[in-house]
PDB file of C-alpha atoms and ligand atoms in Angstrom:
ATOM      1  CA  UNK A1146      -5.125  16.372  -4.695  1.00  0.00           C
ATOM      2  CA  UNK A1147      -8.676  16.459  -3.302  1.00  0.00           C
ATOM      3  CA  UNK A1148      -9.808  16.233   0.120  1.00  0.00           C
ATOM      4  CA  UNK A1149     -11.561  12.638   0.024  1.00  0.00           C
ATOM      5  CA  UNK A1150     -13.337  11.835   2.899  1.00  0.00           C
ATOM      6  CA  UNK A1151     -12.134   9.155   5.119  1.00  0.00           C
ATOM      7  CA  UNK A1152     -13.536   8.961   8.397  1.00  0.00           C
ATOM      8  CA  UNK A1153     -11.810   5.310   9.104  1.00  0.00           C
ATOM      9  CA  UNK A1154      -7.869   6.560   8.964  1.00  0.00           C
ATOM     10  CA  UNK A1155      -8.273   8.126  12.344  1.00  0.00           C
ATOM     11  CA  UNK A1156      -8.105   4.652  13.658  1.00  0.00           C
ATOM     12  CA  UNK A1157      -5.214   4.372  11.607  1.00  0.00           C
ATOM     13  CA  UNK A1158      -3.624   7.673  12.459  1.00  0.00           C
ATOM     14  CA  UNK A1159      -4.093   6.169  16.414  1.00  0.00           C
ATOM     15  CA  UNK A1160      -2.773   2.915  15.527  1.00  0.00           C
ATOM     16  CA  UNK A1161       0.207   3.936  13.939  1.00  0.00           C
ATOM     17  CA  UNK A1162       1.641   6.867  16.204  1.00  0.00           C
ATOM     18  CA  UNK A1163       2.137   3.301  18.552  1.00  0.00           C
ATOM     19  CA  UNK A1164       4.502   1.784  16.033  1.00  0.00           C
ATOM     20  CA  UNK A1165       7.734   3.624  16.840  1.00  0.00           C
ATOM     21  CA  UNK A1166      10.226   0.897  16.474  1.00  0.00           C
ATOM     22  CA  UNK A1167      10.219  -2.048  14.025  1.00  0.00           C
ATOM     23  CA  UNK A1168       8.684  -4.566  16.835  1.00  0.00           C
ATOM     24  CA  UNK A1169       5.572  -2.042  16.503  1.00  0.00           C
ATOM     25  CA  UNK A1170       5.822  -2.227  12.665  1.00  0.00           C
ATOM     26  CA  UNK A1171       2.818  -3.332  10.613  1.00  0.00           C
ATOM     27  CA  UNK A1172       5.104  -3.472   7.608  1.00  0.00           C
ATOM     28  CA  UNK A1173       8.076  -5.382   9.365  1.00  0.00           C
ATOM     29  CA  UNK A1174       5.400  -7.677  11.092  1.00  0.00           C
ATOM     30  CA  UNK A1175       3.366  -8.287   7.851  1.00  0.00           C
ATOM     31  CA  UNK A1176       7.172  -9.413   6.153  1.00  0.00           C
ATOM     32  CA  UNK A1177       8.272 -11.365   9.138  1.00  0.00           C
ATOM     33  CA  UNK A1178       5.236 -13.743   9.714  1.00  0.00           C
ATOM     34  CA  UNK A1179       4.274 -16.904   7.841  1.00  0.00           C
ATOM     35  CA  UNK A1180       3.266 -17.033   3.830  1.00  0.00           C
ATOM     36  CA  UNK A1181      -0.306 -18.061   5.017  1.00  0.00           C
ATOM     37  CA  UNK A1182      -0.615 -15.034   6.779  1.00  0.00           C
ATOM     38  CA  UNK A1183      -0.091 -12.882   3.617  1.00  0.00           C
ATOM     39  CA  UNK A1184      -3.798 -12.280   2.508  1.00  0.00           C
ATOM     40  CA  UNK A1185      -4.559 -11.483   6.543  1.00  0.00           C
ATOM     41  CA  UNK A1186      -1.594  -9.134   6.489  1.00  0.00           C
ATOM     42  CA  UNK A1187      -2.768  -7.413   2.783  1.00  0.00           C
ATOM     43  CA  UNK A1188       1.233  -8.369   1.660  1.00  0.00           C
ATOM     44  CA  UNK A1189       0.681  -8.881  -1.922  1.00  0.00           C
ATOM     45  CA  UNK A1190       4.073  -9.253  -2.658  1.00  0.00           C
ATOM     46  CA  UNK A1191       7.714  -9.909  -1.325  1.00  0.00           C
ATOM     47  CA  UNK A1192      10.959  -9.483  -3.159  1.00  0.00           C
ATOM     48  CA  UNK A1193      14.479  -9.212  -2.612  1.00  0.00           C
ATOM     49  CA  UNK A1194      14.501  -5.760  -1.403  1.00  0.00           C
ATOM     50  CA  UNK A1195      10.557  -4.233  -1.987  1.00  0.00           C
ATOM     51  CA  UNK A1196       7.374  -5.633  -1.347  1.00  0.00           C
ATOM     52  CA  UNK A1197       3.834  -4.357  -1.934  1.00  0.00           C
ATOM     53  CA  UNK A1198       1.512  -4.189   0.632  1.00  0.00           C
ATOM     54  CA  UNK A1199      -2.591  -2.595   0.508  1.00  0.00           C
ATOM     55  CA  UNK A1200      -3.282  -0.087   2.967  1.00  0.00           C
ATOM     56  CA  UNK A1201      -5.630  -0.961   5.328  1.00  0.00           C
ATOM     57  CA  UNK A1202      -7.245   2.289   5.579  1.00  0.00           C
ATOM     58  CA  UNK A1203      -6.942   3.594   1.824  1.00  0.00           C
ATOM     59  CA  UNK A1204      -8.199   6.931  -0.042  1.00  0.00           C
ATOM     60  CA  UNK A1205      -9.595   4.436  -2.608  1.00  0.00           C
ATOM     61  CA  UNK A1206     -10.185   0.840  -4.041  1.00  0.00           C
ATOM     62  CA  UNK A1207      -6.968  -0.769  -4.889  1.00  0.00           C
ATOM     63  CA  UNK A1208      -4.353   1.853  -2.668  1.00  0.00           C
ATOM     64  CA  UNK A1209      -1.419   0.219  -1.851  1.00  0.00           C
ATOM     65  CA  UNK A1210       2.429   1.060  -0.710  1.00  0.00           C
ATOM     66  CA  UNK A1211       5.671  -0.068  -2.381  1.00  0.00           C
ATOM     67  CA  UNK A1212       8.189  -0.293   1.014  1.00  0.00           C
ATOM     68  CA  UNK A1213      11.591  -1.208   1.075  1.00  0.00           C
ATOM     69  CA  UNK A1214      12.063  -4.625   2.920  1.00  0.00           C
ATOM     70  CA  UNK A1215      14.302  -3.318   5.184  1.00  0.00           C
ATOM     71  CA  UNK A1216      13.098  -0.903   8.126  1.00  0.00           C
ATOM     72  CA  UNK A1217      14.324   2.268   7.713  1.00  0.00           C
ATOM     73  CA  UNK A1218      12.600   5.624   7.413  1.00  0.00           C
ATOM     74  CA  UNK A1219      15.881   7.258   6.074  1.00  0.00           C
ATOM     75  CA  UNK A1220      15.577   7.866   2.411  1.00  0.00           C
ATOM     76  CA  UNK A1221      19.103   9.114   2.326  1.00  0.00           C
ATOM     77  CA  UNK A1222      19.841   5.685   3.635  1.00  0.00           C
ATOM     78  CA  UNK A1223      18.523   3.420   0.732  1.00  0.00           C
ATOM     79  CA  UNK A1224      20.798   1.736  -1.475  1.00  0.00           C
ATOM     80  CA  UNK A1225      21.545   1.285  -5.214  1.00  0.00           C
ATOM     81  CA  UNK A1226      19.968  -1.959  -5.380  1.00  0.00           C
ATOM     82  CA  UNK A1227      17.149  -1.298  -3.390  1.00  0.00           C
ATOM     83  CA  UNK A1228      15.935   1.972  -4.954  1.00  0.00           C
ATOM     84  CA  UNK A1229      16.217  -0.459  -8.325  1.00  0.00           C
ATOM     85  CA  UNK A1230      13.545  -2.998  -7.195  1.00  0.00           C
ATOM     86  CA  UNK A1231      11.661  -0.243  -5.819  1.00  0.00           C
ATOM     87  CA  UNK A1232      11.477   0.682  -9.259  1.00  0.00           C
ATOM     88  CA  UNK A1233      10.763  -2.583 -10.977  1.00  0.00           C
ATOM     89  CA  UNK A1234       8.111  -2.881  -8.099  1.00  0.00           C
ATOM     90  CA  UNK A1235       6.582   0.532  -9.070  1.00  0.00           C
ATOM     91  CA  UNK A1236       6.502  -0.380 -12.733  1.00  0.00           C
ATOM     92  CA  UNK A1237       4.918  -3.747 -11.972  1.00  0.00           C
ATOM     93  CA  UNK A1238       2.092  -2.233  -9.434  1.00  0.00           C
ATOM     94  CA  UNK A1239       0.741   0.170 -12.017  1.00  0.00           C
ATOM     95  CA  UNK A1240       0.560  -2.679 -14.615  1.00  0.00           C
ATOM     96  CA  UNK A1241      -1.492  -4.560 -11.686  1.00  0.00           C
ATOM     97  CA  UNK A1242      -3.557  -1.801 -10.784  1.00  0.00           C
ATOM     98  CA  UNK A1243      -4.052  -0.880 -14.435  1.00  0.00           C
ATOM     99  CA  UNK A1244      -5.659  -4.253 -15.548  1.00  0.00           C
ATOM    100  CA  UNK A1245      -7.233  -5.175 -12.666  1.00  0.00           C
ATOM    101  CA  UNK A1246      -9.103  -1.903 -12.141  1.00  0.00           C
ATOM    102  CA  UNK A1247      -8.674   0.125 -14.940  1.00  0.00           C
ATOM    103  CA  UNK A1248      -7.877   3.591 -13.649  1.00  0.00           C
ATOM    104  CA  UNK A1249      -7.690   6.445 -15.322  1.00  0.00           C
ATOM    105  CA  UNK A1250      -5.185   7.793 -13.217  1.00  0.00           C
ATOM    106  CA  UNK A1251      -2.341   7.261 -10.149  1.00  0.00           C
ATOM    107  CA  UNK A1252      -1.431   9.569  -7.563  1.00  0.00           C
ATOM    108  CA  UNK A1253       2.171   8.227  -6.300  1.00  0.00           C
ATOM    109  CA  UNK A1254       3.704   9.487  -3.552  1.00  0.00           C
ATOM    110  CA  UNK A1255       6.092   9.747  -0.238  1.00  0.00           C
ATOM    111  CA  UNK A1256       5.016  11.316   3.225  1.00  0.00           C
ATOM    112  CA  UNK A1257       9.144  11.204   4.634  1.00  0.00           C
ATOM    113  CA  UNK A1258       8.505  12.397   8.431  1.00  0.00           C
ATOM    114  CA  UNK A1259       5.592  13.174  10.919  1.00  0.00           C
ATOM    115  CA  UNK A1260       5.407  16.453   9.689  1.00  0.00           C
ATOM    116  CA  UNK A1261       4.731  15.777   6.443  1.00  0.00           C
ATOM    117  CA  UNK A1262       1.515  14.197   6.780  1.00  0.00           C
ATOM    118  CA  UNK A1263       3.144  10.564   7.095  1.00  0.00           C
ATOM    119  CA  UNK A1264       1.601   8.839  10.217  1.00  0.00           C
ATOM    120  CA  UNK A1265       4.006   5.951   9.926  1.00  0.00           C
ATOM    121  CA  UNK A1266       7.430   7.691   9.268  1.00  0.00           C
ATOM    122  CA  UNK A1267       9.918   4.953  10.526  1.00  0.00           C
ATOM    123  CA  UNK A1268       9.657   2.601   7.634  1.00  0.00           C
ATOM    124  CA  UNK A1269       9.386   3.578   3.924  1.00  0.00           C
ATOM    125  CA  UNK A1270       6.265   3.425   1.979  1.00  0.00           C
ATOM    126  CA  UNK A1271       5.234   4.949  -1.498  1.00  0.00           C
ATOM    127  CA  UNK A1272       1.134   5.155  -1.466  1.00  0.00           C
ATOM    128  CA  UNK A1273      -0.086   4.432  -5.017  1.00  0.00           C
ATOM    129  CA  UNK A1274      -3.819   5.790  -4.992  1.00  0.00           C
ATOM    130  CA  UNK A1275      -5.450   4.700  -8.461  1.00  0.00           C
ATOM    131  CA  UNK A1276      -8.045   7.703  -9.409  1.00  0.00           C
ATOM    132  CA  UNK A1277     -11.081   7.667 -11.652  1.00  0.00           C
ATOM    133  CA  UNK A1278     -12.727  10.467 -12.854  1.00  0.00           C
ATOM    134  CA  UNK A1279     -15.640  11.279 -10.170  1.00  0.00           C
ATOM    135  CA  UNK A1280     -14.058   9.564  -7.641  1.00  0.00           C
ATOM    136  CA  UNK A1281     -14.243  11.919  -4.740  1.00  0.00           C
ATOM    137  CA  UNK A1282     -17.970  11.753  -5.197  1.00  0.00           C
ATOM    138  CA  UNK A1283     -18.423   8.163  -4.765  1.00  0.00           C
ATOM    139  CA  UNK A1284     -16.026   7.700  -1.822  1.00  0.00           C
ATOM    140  CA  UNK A1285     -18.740   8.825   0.754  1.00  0.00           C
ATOM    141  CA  UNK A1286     -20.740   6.067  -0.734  1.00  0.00           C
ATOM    142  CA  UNK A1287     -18.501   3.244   0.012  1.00  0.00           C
ATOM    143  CA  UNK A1288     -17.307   4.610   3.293  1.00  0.00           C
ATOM    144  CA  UNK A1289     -19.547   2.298   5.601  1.00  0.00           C
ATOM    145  CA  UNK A1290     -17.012   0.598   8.046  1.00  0.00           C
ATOM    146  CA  UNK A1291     -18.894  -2.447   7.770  1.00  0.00           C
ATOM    147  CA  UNK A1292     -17.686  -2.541   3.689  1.00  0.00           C
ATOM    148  CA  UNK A1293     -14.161  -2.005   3.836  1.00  0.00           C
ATOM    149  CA  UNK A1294     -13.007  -5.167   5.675  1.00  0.00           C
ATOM    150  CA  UNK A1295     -14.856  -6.959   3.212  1.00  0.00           C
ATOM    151  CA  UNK A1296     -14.114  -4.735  -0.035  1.00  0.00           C
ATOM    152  CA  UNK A1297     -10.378  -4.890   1.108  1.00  0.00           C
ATOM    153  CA  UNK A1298     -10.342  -9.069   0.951  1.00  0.00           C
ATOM    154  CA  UNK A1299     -11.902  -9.089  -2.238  1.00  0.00           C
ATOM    155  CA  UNK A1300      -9.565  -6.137  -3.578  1.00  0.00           C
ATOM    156  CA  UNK A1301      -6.798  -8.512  -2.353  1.00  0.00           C
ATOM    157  CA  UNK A1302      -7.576 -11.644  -4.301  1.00  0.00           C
ATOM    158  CA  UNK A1303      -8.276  -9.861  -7.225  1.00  0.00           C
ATOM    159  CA  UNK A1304      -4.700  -7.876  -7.629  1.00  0.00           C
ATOM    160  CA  UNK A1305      -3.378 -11.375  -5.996  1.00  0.00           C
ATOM    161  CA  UNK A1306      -4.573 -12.793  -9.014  1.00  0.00           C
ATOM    162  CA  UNK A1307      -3.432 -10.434 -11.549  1.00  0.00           C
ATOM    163  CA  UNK A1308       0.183 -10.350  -9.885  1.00  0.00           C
ATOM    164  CA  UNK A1309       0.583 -14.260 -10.111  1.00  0.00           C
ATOM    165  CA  UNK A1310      -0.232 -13.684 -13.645  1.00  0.00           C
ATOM    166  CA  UNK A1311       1.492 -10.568 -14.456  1.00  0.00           C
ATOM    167  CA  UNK A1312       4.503 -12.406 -16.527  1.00  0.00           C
ATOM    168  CA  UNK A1313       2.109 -14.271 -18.819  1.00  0.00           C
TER     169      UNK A1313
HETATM  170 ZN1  LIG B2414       9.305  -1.732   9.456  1.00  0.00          ZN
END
């Protein structure tokens, strides 16, 4: 994969290293607070065992991460079940992604461990990065901090939308 520039994920990378345990957990706290607070906390979605959440610092329009529910970084430690919804969850984000943005491409993946590359290695998370063609050109374009808060609420309501309709 490319290099795309993202100046704003140091702040992440500095944010993160803080959350060690699940009290410090942006995934746990996002889960654990009210329904209202979804669309503040980017949760677009929470099952049984997954949920989907955008990253607040993403590689491109429309990146989010498929997590298990439960905090664990072990993926030795995830069960049967689990792994299933993660699955169904997967399926279901790319159908999102794909008709509310149209990519022409995903790249999926799992950072398991500081070392890796992960910043947050105590709980799960699959990034889903949709790609377009070109897209490593435009990035620098959009990369203003003032944009992404905004770009991020808007990129929110519009997969929001296409989940809630997702079984029509
Ligand atoms: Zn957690």
């Amino acid at each position: 994969m490319e290099v795309i520039w993202a100046p704003w994920r140091l702040s992440y990378i500095k944010e993160a290293t803080k959350g060690e345990n699940r009290d410090g957990c942006f995934i746990c706290k996002a889960v654990n607070e009210s329904p209202e607070k979804d669309a503040e906390n980017l949760l677009l979605h929470k099952g049984k065992y997954s949920l989907v959440i955008l990253n607040r610092y993403p590689y491109n329009t429309g990146h989010l991460m498929v997590c298990p529910v439960r905090h664990t970084g072990d993926f030795t430690s995830l069960r049967k079940e689990e792994l299933e919804e993660i699955d169904e969850t997967l399926k279901k984000v790319l159908k999102v992604l794909k008709r509310a943005f149209n990519p022409e491409g995903f790249n999926i993946g799992l950072n398991l461990g500081k070392v890796s590359g992960g910043s947050v290695d105590t709980h799960i998370h699959y990034h889903v990065v949709p790609r377009w063609l070109g897209d490593t050109n435009f990035m620098p374009v959009i990369s203003g901090v003032k944009v992404i808060p905004q770009s991020l609420s808007e990129t929110y309501s519009i997969l929001k939308e296409f989940w809630d309709r997702l079984d029509d």
